[in-house]
């Protein structure tokens, strides 16, 4: 908890001020950060790269499709090859849960998890917490509803681990096939429901999740009915606290998990989350490398 608080406090220093150009710092001058993404990304990869450059580091981004992975090179060989070029850190996204942890045991280079399979997305949870704290004085005592494809969501898992350290009342909601019952036991303060209206009632924060069709090997629900039962619409907002905020890690699928009227409403902080992605990743990189 203390480490999370330190990162969130430091990230505030890196938030952009209105009407002021961001000054490039030099706390990581001379450092090299490699972004290695084996899965698609817009927000995470770009924000890690911007964060590194704003701190004065050099940053190189590599995708699986544009690397020798597409020629059959293994994950270990790819990482060993990159490590031989002596980067100071490797930021890594991979479809296999645990891949960054496995590699961190064998490589001397610090590895930052930018999302591993269905396991964790720690910097997403940190930027989500930073965004909530930009709208609320404290996390303690809040009710946060996380709604959607819970089973495949590394964002949900990392948020549960983070928020449970702050006494948050966490409600996980989704279709029964995407809501593993054992998630109620992974951390204190977690309850489950399949009823979106029950989840949203009294919520301070409504966090919507993308349906991760790429991780589903069989149909988990009738495709045409998802939005009817689990899509967030304007009518739902009246059930939440009057000043409740709506979050989504992105990418959003309008009309599948969230209505455009909600995504673009005053309640939505989705683009604030993206802004905070840069600030939080600056704080993380600085903490690891400076
Ligand atoms: N939230 C998130 O991880 O987005 P990207 O997949 O675009 O990085």
CSV table of N, CA, C and O in Angstrom, one decimal, residues 35 46 50 66 99 126 172 177 219 265:
chain,number,residue,atom,x,y,z
A,35,UNK,N,10.4,-1.2,-25.2
A,35,UNK,CA,9.0,-1.6,-25.1
A,35,UNK,C,8.8,-2.8,-26.0
A,35,UNK,O,8.9,-2.7,-27.2
A,46,UNK,N,2.2,3.4,-26.2
A,46,UNK,CA,2.5,4.8,-26.5
A,46,UNK,C,2.8,5.6,-25.2
A,46,UNK,O,3.7,6.4,-25.1
A,50,UNK,N,6.1,7.7,-24.3
A,50,UNK,CA,6.1,9.1,-24.0
A,50,UNK,C,6.7,9.3,-22.6
A,50,UNK,O,7.5,10.2,-22.4
A,66,UNK,N,6.7,-7.1,-36.0
A,66,UNK,CA,7.8,-6.4,-36.7
A,66,UNK,C,9.1,-6.9,-36.2
A,66,UNK,O,10.2,-6.3,-36.5
A,99,UNK,N,4.3,-14.5,-18.0
A,99,UNK,CA,5.5,-14.4,-18.9
A,99,UNK,C,6.5,-13.4,-18.3
A,99,UNK,O,7.7,-13.7,-18.3
A,126,UNK,N,-2.9,1.3,-11.4
A,126,UNK,CA,-2.4,2.5,-10.8
A,126,UNK,C,-3.0,3.7,-11.4
A,126,UNK,O,-3.3,4.7,-10.8
A,172,UNK,N,-18.0,-7.1,-8.4
A,172,UNK,CA,-17.7,-7.6,-9.7
A,172,UNK,C,-19.0,-8.1,-10.4
A,172,UNK,O,-19.7,-8.9,-9.7
A,177,UNK,N,-21.1,-16.9,-17.0
A,177,UNK,CA,-20.0,-17.6,-17.7
A,177,UNK,C,-18.7,-16.8,-17.6
A,177,UNK,O,-17.6,-17.3,-17.9
A,219,UNK,N,-18.3,-19.6,-27.2
A,219,UNK,CA,-19.2,-18.5,-26.9
A,219,UNK,C,-19.7,-18.5,-25.5
A,219,UNK,O,-20.2,-19.5,-25.0
A,265,UNK,N,-20.2,11.3,-22.2
A,265,UNK,CA,-21.0,12.2,-21.2
A,265,UNK,C,-20.0,12.9,-20.3
A,265,UNK,O,-18.8,12.5,-20.2
